[in-house]
GROMACS .gro file of C-alpha atoms in nm:
model
  385
    1MET     CA    1  -5.724   0.563  -2.310
    2SER     CA    2  -6.002   0.794  -2.300
    3THR     CA    3  -5.971   1.098  -2.538
    4ASP     CA    4  -6.204   1.324  -2.308
    5PRO     CA    5  -5.971   1.614  -2.162
    6GLY     CA    6  -6.262   1.621  -1.873
    7ASP     CA    7  -6.114   1.259  -1.809
    8ARG     CA    8  -5.774   1.388  -1.902
    9LEU     CA    9  -5.717   1.677  -1.665
   10PRO     CA   10  -5.711   1.504  -1.289
   11GLY     CA   11  -5.457   1.257  -1.395
   12LEU     CA   12  -5.242   1.552  -1.567
   13VAL     CA   13  -5.297   1.746  -1.260
   14ALA     CA   14  -5.156   1.476  -1.042
   15GLU     CA   15  -4.882   1.444  -1.229
   16PHE     CA   16  -4.783   1.783  -1.249
   17LEU     CA   17  -4.792   1.821  -0.858
   18ARG     CA   18  -4.609   1.496  -0.822
   19ARG     CA   19  -4.337   1.690  -0.993
   20HIS     CA   20  -4.376   2.058  -0.844
   21ASP     CA   21  -4.339   2.112  -0.521
   22PRO     CA   22  -4.647   2.383  -0.409
   23ALA     CA   23  -4.467   2.484  -0.149
   24GLY     CA   24  -4.161   2.587  -0.353
   25ASP     CA   25  -4.072   2.846  -0.560
   26ARG     CA   26  -4.401   3.050  -0.605
   27LEU     CA   27  -4.290   3.254  -0.938
   28GLY     CA   28  -4.088   2.899  -1.052
   29PHE     CA   29  -4.443   2.701  -0.957
   30LEU     CA   30  -4.639   2.906  -1.207
   31ARG     CA   31  -4.397   2.981  -1.487
   32ALA     CA   32  -4.435   2.559  -1.498
   33ARG     CA   33  -4.844   2.566  -1.473
   34PHE     CA   34  -4.825   2.769  -1.761
   35ASP     CA   35  -4.601   2.558  -1.999
   36ALA     CA   36  -4.802   2.280  -1.839
   37GLY     CA   37  -5.107   2.389  -2.013
   38LEU     CA   38  -5.316   2.415  -1.672
   39ALA     CA   39  -5.319   2.804  -1.669
   40TRP     CA   40  -5.587   2.878  -1.881
   41VAL     CA   41  -5.723   2.538  -2.050
   42HIS     CA   42  -5.966   2.696  -2.263
   43TYR     CA   43  -5.652   2.850  -2.467
   44PRO     CA   44  -5.467   2.706  -2.691
   45VAL     CA   45  -5.129   2.484  -2.654
   46GLY     CA   46  -4.826   2.689  -2.616
   47SER     CA   47  -5.050   2.958  -2.480
   48GLY     CA   48  -5.091   2.848  -2.130
   49GLY     CA   49  -5.391   2.610  -2.256
   50LEU     CA   50  -5.485   2.272  -2.405
   51ALA     CA   51  -5.747   2.361  -2.629
   52ALA     CA   52  -6.036   2.184  -2.393
   53PRO     CA   53  -6.328   2.376  -2.291
   54ARG     CA   54  -6.382   2.682  -2.113
   55HIS     CA   55  -6.625   2.504  -1.825
   56LEU     CA   56  -6.341   2.241  -1.707
   57GLN     CA   57  -6.124   2.547  -1.547
   58PRO     CA   58  -6.282   2.555  -1.232
   59LEU     CA   59  -6.164   2.180  -1.196
   60VAL     CA   60  -5.822   2.300  -1.245
   61ASP     CA   61  -5.809   2.556  -1.015
   62ASP     CA   62  -6.017   2.388  -0.753
   63GLU     CA   63  -5.758   2.116  -0.742
   64PHE     CA   64  -5.491   2.345  -0.698
   65ALA     CA   65  -5.650   2.532  -0.460
   66ARG     CA   66  -5.759   2.220  -0.226
   67VAL     CA   67  -5.355   2.161  -0.170
   68GLY     CA   68  -5.243   2.465  -0.127
   69ALA     CA   69  -5.119   2.584  -0.449
   70PRO     CA   70  -4.978   2.929  -0.522
   71ASP     CA   71  -5.181   3.108  -0.724
   72ASN     CA   72  -5.096   3.410  -0.958
   73ARG     CA   73  -5.294   3.680  -0.744
   74PRO     CA   74  -5.580   3.756  -1.030
   75ARG     CA   75  -5.669   4.051  -0.839
   76ARG     CA   76  -5.315   4.220  -0.852
   77ASN     CA   77  -5.351   4.200  -1.216
   78GLY     CA   78  -5.715   4.261  -1.328
   79ILE     CA   79  -5.670   4.401  -1.627
   80GLY     CA   80  -5.415   4.213  -1.768
   81LEU     CA   81  -5.621   3.896  -1.699
   82GLY     CA   82  -5.943   3.977  -1.768
   83MET     CA   83  -5.944   4.218  -2.037
   84VAL     CA   84  -5.584   4.214  -2.236
   85ALA     CA   85  -5.567   3.820  -2.264
   86PRO     CA   86  -5.860   3.711  -2.420
   87THR     CA   87  -5.748   4.029  -2.656
   88LEU     CA   88  -5.440   3.881  -2.694
   89LEU     CA   89  -5.590   3.562  -2.793
   90ARG     CA   90  -5.824   3.667  -3.069
   91HIS     CA   91  -5.611   3.947  -3.206
   92GLY     CA   92  -5.199   3.872  -3.090
   93THR     CA   93  -4.919   3.704  -3.364
   94THR     CA   94  -4.847   3.422  -3.270
   95ALA     CA   95  -4.503   3.650  -3.126
   96GLN     CA   96  -4.710   3.793  -2.931
   97ARG     CA   97  -4.869   3.529  -2.746
   98ASP     CA   98  -4.584   3.388  -2.678
   99ARG     CA   99  -4.398   3.687  -2.567
  100LEU     CA  100  -4.670   3.877  -2.372
  101LEU     CA  101  -4.935   3.558  -2.202
  102ARG     CA  102  -4.698   3.392  -1.939
  103PRO     CA  103  -4.579   3.693  -1.784
  104LEU     CA  104  -4.932   3.833  -1.807
  105TRP     CA  105  -5.084   3.551  -1.618
  106THR     CA  106  -4.806   3.511  -1.363
  107GLY     CA  107  -4.834   3.848  -1.287
  108GLU     CA  108  -4.494   3.965  -1.321
  109ASP     CA  109  -4.627   4.162  -1.640
  110ILE     CA  110  -4.852   4.405  -1.440
  111TRP     CA  111  -5.131   4.549  -1.752
  112CYS     CA  112  -5.355   4.853  -1.753
  113GLN     CA  113  -5.607   5.012  -2.057
  114LEU     CA  114  -5.482   5.331  -2.254
  115PHE     CA  115  -5.805   5.383  -2.406
  116SER     CA  116  -6.027   5.699  -2.235
  117GLU     CA  117  -5.893   6.062  -2.286
  118PRO     CA  118  -5.982   6.355  -2.137
  119ASP     CA  119  -6.185   6.528  -2.426
  120ALA     CA  120  -6.310   6.256  -2.576
  121GLY     CA  121  -6.550   6.195  -2.259
  122SER     CA  122  -6.801   5.873  -2.335
  123ASP     CA  123  -6.756   5.893  -2.701
  124LEU     CA  124  -6.416   5.616  -2.713
  125ALA     CA  125  -6.405   5.653  -3.091
  126GLY     CA  126  -6.360   6.048  -3.036
  127LEU     CA  127  -5.944   6.012  -2.903
  128THR     CA  128  -5.738   6.249  -3.062
  129THR     CA  129  -5.445   6.083  -2.921
  130ARG     CA  130  -5.225   6.002  -3.273
  131ALA     CA  131  -4.972   5.767  -3.407
  132VAL     CA  132  -4.791   5.839  -3.748
  133ARG     CA  133  -4.567   5.551  -3.973
  134ASP     CA  134  -4.218   5.615  -3.904
  135GLY     CA  135  -4.024   5.397  -4.072
  136GLY     CA  136  -4.067   5.056  -3.876
  137ASP     CA  137  -4.164   5.222  -3.559
  138TRP     CA  138  -4.505   5.454  -3.517
  139VAL     CA  139  -4.487   5.731  -3.323
  140VAL     CA  140  -4.748   5.829  -3.039
  141ASN     CA  141  -4.855   6.192  -2.872
  142GLY     CA  142  -5.131   6.209  -2.690
  143GLN     CA  143  -5.275   6.209  -2.370
  144LYS     CA  144  -5.458   5.908  -2.173
  145VAL     CA  145  -5.717   5.942  -1.857
  146TRP     CA  146  -5.848   5.709  -1.567
  147THR     CA  147  -5.549   5.483  -1.615
  148SER     CA  148  -5.612   5.215  -1.379
  149LEU     CA  149  -5.222   5.064  -1.257
  150ALA     CA  150  -5.051   5.264  -1.489
  151HIS     CA  151  -4.827   5.353  -1.238
  152ARG     CA  152  -4.793   4.980  -1.155
  153ALA     CA  153  -4.767   4.847  -1.513
  154ARG     CA  154  -4.533   4.685  -1.786
  155TRP     CA  155  -4.760   4.734  -2.118
  156GLY     CA  156  -5.054   4.861  -2.176
  157ILE     CA  157  -5.331   4.813  -2.424
  158LEU     CA  158  -5.364   5.160  -2.670
  159LEU     CA  159  -5.562   5.318  -2.906
  160ALA     CA  160  -5.455   5.594  -3.106
  161ARG     CA  161  -5.581   5.742  -3.483
  162THR     CA  162  -5.369   5.651  -3.723
  163ALA     CA  163  -5.614   5.802  -4.051
  164THR     CA  164  -5.811   6.088  -4.041
  165ASP     CA  165  -5.987   6.045  -4.346
  166VAL     CA  166  -6.253   5.813  -4.284
  167GLY     CA  167  -6.483   5.750  -4.021
  168LYS     CA  168  -6.401   5.795  -3.674
  169HIS     CA  169  -6.420   5.425  -3.585
  170GLN     CA  170  -6.256   5.299  -3.864
  171GLY     CA  171  -5.947   5.555  -3.862
  172ILE     CA  172  -5.811   5.347  -3.524
  173THR     CA  173  -5.543   5.113  -3.465
  174CYS     CA  174  -5.451   4.920  -3.109
  175PHE     CA  175  -5.118   4.866  -3.030
  176VAL     CA  176  -4.942   4.732  -2.689
  177CYS     CA  177  -4.749   5.015  -2.544
  178ASP     CA  178  -4.426   4.956  -2.377
  179MET     CA  179  -4.502   5.165  -2.088
  180THR     CA  180  -4.111   5.188  -1.994
  181ALA     CA  181  -4.065   5.363  -2.324
  182PRO     CA  182  -3.895   5.752  -2.333
  183GLY     CA  183  -4.190   6.018  -2.347
  184VAL     CA  184  -4.417   5.769  -2.085
  185GLN     CA  185  -4.522   6.015  -1.825
  186VAL     CA  186  -4.807   5.852  -1.525
  187ARG     CA  187  -4.921   6.130  -1.278
  188PRO     CA  188  -5.163   5.998  -1.023
  189LEU     CA  189  -5.537   6.125  -1.045
  190ARG     CA  190  -5.689   6.189  -0.673
  191GLN     CA  191  -6.038   6.117  -0.615
  192LEU     CA  192  -6.303   6.213  -0.417
  193THR     CA  193  -6.194   5.891  -0.118
  194GLY     CA  194  -5.844   6.094  -0.097
  195GLU     CA  195  -5.724   5.777  -0.239
  196ALA     CA  196  -5.464   5.805  -0.641
  197GLU     CA  197  -5.608   5.439  -0.821
  198PHE     CA  198  -5.624   5.626  -1.143
  199ASN     CA  199  -5.378   5.822  -1.317
  200GLU     CA  200  -5.321   6.068  -1.634
  201VAL     CA  201  -5.108   5.899  -1.868
  202PHE     CA  202  -4.885   6.160  -2.101
  203LEU     CA  203  -4.786   6.037  -2.432
  204THR     CA  204  -4.476   6.235  -2.628
  205ASP     CA  205  -4.326   6.138  -2.928
  206VAL     CA  206  -4.355   5.810  -2.766
  207ARG     CA  207  -4.172   5.508  -3.030
  208LEU     CA  208  -4.370   5.163  -3.066
  209PRO     CA  209  -4.214   4.883  -3.274
  210ASP     CA  210  -4.409   4.798  -3.537
  211ASP     CA  211  -4.400   4.420  -3.396
  212LEU     CA  212  -4.660   4.599  -3.099
  213ARG     CA  213  -4.913   4.634  -3.330
  214LEU     CA  214  -5.216   4.460  -3.216
  215GLY     CA  215  -5.446   4.316  -3.527
  216GLY     CA  216  -5.426   4.519  -3.852
  217VAL     CA  217  -5.387   4.926  -3.905
  218GLY     CA  218  -5.730   5.028  -3.884
  219GLU     CA  219  -5.888   4.782  -3.734
  220GLY     CA  220  -5.825   4.895  -3.389
  221TRP     CA  221  -6.216   4.970  -3.318
  222ARG     CA  222  -6.290   4.562  -3.360
  223VAL     CA  223  -6.006   4.481  -3.110
  224ALA     CA  224  -6.122   4.764  -2.897
  225ARG     CA  225  -6.498   4.536  -2.871
  226THR     CA  226  -6.310   4.247  -2.748
  227THR     CA  227  -6.103   4.439  -2.485
  228LEU     CA  228  -6.487   4.590  -2.429
  229MET     CA  229  -6.687   4.303  -2.455
  230ASN     CA  230  -6.425   4.137  -2.189
  231GLU     CA  231  -6.403   4.406  -1.930
  232ARG     CA  232  -6.767   4.467  -1.892
  233VAL     CA  233  -6.808   4.089  -1.822
  234ALA     CA  234  -6.483   4.145  -1.525
  235ILE     CA  235  -6.630   4.427  -1.392
  236GLY     CA  236  -6.934   4.284  -1.299
  237GLY     CA  237  -7.004   3.930  -1.387
  238ALA     CA  238  -6.707   3.815  -1.106
  239PRO     CA  239  -6.812   3.488  -0.909
  240ALA     CA  240  -6.973   3.602  -0.526
  241PRO     CA  241  -7.139   3.382  -0.284
  242ARG     CA  242  -7.476   3.441  -0.165
  243GLU     CA  243  -7.509   3.751   0.037
  244GLY     CA  244  -7.141   3.835  -0.050
  245GLY     CA  245  -7.008   4.133  -0.090
  246LEU     CA  246  -7.217   4.464  -0.036
  247ILE     CA  247  -7.499   4.335   0.084
  248GLY     CA  248  -7.364   4.118   0.325
  249LEU     CA  249  -7.216   4.400   0.492
  250VAL     CA  250  -7.517   4.545   0.542
  251ALA     CA  251  -7.698   4.267   0.623
  252ARG     CA  252  -7.473   4.148   0.940
  253THR     CA  253  -7.516   4.538   1.023
  254TRP     CA  254  -7.864   4.500   1.030
  255ARG     CA  255  -7.876   4.159   1.215
  256ASP     CA  256  -7.619   4.275   1.497
  257ARG     CA  257  -7.751   4.632   1.561
  258PRO     CA  258  -8.108   4.577   1.634
  259GLU     CA  259  -8.122   4.947   1.770
  260LEU     CA  260  -8.086   5.078   1.374
  261ARG     CA  261  -8.393   4.877   1.286
  262THR     CA  262  -8.740   5.078   1.168
  263ALA     CA  263  -8.983   4.926   0.934
  264GLY     CA  264  -8.908   5.135   0.636
  265ARG     CA  265  -8.574   5.044   0.651
  266HIS     CA  266  -8.608   4.683   0.654
  267ASP     CA  267  -8.834   4.727   0.343
  268GLU     CA  268  -8.539   4.867   0.162
  269LEU     CA  269  -8.333   4.563   0.299
  270VAL     CA  270  -8.522   4.290   0.154
  271ARG     CA  271  -8.562   4.530  -0.243
  272LEU     CA  272  -8.210   4.561  -0.180
  273TRP     CA  273  -8.132   4.220  -0.076
  274VAL     CA  274  -8.322   4.059  -0.383
  275ARG     CA  275  -8.199   4.274  -0.606
  276ALA     CA  276  -7.833   4.150  -0.555
  277GLU     CA  277  -7.966   3.827  -0.564
  278ALA     CA  278  -8.156   3.849  -0.924
  279ALA     CA  279  -7.768   3.978  -1.004
  280ARG     CA  280  -7.565   3.786  -0.815
  281LEU     CA  281  -7.766   3.487  -1.011
  282ALA     CA  282  -7.761   3.668  -1.324
  283ALA     CA  283  -7.371   3.684  -1.332
  284LEU     CA  284  -7.385   3.307  -1.305
  285ARG     CA  285  -7.575   3.287  -1.606
  286LEU     CA  286  -7.331   3.505  -1.777
  287ARG     CA  287  -7.038   3.343  -1.657
  288GLN     CA  288  -7.198   3.002  -1.786
  289GLN     CA  289  -7.229   3.143  -2.161
  290LEU     CA  290  -6.884   3.291  -2.120
  291ALA     CA  291  -6.789   2.887  -2.103
  292THR     CA  292  -6.943   2.837  -2.416
  293GLY     CA  293  -6.812   3.103  -2.638
  294GLU     CA  294  -6.747   3.462  -2.643
  295PRO     CA  295  -6.921   3.756  -2.391
  296GLY     CA  296  -7.221   3.905  -2.576
  297PRO     CA  297  -7.372   4.221  -2.517
  298GLU     CA  298  -7.524   4.092  -2.207
  299GLY     CA  299  -7.276   4.198  -2.031
  300SER     CA  300  -7.307   4.543  -2.056
  301ALA     CA  301  -7.674   4.504  -1.871
  302VAL     CA  302  -7.495   4.281  -1.603
  303LYS     CA  303  -7.205   4.553  -1.524
  304LEU     CA  304  -7.453   4.826  -1.541
  305ALA     CA  305  -7.677   4.642  -1.294
  306PHE     CA  306  -7.342   4.610  -1.033
  307ALA     CA  307  -7.314   4.946  -1.094
  308GLU     CA  308  -7.646   5.078  -0.990
  309LEU     CA  309  -7.663   4.826  -0.752
  310ALA     CA  310  -7.361   4.909  -0.563
  311GLN     CA  311  -7.473   5.314  -0.522
  312ARG     CA  312  -7.821   5.228  -0.360
  313ILE     CA  313  -7.650   4.961  -0.133
  314SER     CA  314  -7.375   5.226  -0.042
  315GLY     CA  315  -7.626   5.481   0.045
  316PHE     CA  316  -7.854   5.278   0.295
  317GLU     CA  317  -7.552   5.170   0.435
  318VAL     CA  318  -7.433   5.531   0.513
  319GLU     CA  319  -7.798   5.601   0.629
  320LEU     CA  320  -7.854   5.304   0.849
  321LEU     CA  321  -7.543   5.387   1.032
  322GLY     CA  322  -7.686   5.780   1.079
  323GLU     CA  323  -7.375   5.983   1.177
  324ALA     CA  324  -7.123   5.649   1.219
  325GLY     CA  325  -7.176   5.634   0.857
  326LEU     CA  326  -6.987   5.962   0.783
  327ARG     CA  327  -6.674   5.886   0.933
  328HIS     CA  328  -6.384   5.813   0.675
  329ASP     CA  329  -6.110   5.648   0.801
  330ASP     CA  330  -5.841   5.812   0.631
  331TRP     CA  331  -5.810   6.063   0.442
  332THR     CA  332  -5.377   5.992   0.342
  333MET     CA  333  -5.315   6.021  -0.088
  334ARG     CA  334  -5.283   5.608  -0.101
  335ARG     CA  335  -5.237   5.401  -0.471
  336PRO     CA  336  -5.419   5.090  -0.369
  337ALA     CA  337  -5.267   4.780  -0.569
  338GLU     CA  338  -5.626   4.666  -0.546
  339THR     CA  339  -5.967   4.792  -0.446
  340ASP     CA  340  -6.058   4.641  -0.134
  341LEU     CA  341  -6.435   4.770  -0.010
  342LEU     CA  342  -6.449   4.574   0.270
  343THR     CA  343  -6.238   4.627   0.517
  344ARG     CA  344  -6.254   5.025   0.486
  345THR     CA  345  -6.569   5.246   0.629
  346ALA     CA  346  -6.883   5.322   0.524
  347THR     CA  347  -6.807   5.651   0.366
  348HIS     CA  348  -6.507   5.515   0.184
  349ARG     CA  349  -6.754   5.238  -0.004
  350TYR     CA  350  -6.993   5.546  -0.079
  351LEU     CA  351  -6.766   5.788  -0.246
  352ARG     CA  352  -6.579   5.447  -0.412
  353ALA     CA  353  -6.961   5.361  -0.560
  354ARG     CA  354  -6.951   5.690  -0.734
  355GLY     CA  355  -6.678   5.589  -0.986
  356ASN     CA  356  -6.868   5.265  -1.084
  357SER     CA  357  -7.135   5.417  -1.276
  358ILE     CA  358  -6.829   5.569  -1.500
  359GLU     CA  359  -6.532   5.345  -1.495
  360GLY     CA  360  -6.559   5.047  -1.716
  361GLY     CA  361  -6.813   5.183  -1.912
  362SER     CA  362  -7.045   5.458  -1.845
  363SER     CA  363  -7.414   5.337  -1.774
  364GLU     CA  364  -7.528   5.600  -2.094
  365ILE     CA  365  -7.295   5.404  -2.301
  366LEU     CA  366  -7.413   5.129  -2.139
  367ARG     CA  367  -7.825   5.128  -2.162
  368ASN     CA  368  -7.744   5.251  -2.551
  369ILE     CA  369  -7.567   4.911  -2.595
  370ILE     CA  370  -7.849   4.772  -2.416
  371ALA     CA  371  -8.157   4.883  -2.596
  372GLU     CA  372  -7.946   4.896  -2.974
  373ARG     CA  373  -7.787   4.530  -2.948
  374VAL     CA  374  -8.015   4.375  -2.694
  375LEU     CA  375  -8.378   4.477  -2.762
  376GLY     CA  376  -8.356   4.612  -3.117
  377LEU     CA  377  -8.492   4.886  -3.049
  378PRO     CA  378  -8.441   5.195  -3.304
  379VAL     CA  379  -8.026   5.335  -3.308
  380GLU     CA  380  -7.942   5.658  -3.133
  381PRO     CA  381  -7.895   5.939  -3.434
  382ARG     CA  382  -7.562   6.018  -3.421
  383SER     CA  383  -7.417   6.256  -3.662
  384ASP     CA  384  -7.114   6.005  -3.765
  385ARG     CA  385  -7.341   5.769  -3.870
   0.00000   0.00000   0.00000
């Protein structure tokens, strides 16, 4: 019998489907898939995987999709799946992985990221939220901002300052925050679009047991870097077909509305189409690199390109449609679980795209990362170095 995981996987999937009805109980099916190691095959045995090569995951996903099996609605828990899970895998204890990974993967537990603060700006390490040791607990006080999904989250991955007499990058510790704990208050932040995807989170004497500490005391910056590198891949490196996403919408409008065409607009559309295709191929290359290891600083370049391109394409769409491009469909404050740009108006897409250059690392910070870690240019002078 072959010991090659690539040879064994089709048989394992077939046996699983023989024993579990894809049309039966959805949650039970997903839990069983995790327990069988077929959730993310590159994770360790017992953590939803089989310790197989990562590039084999599409083989498993495609076969489940082919038979119409339920998926875990990955966009509903994007922070959990794209950012928290790899952080738990690398820095979590066995007990934390056993407790948290399965409900994260099945979507039973939604996650948020408690990193950004109102007074820190783009300097994440300048955070002031404090965690003070009190016996077997940590007592947390502070405020976080721009927190997606906080109003739905069961857990949050939290950065807090635990020491002030060391460099600001050394005095940070990472925790798993129970969003139902007394002292956690979530308030909506309404955006340009009228929606409130984001939140402010106030933490007042929140007690977190030490077994919810993720990584060592004072090692939070190292943990955060794992989360942030995966965040940029999750935002900028999402798979997309050729002419998918925003460029696909604009290209279809161009084909269907010949009265909107001018020579100048044609040239701009072609430039945007070529850039979109280059960004798509760069994201594809990044995912291939990710299949053989952890994401590197290249993810910053892909996320930066995604943000700039989304703003240019959405701006072009508004210009192309003229007055019709200025009509907003709904100003009602809503709190969507997922960002669905493709079914909304051009105005909504234009306004929402303004946030792309802030969320997941501002474009200014990403340019610094690219300059210093990718191009090897001299580091920016800073007083804390």
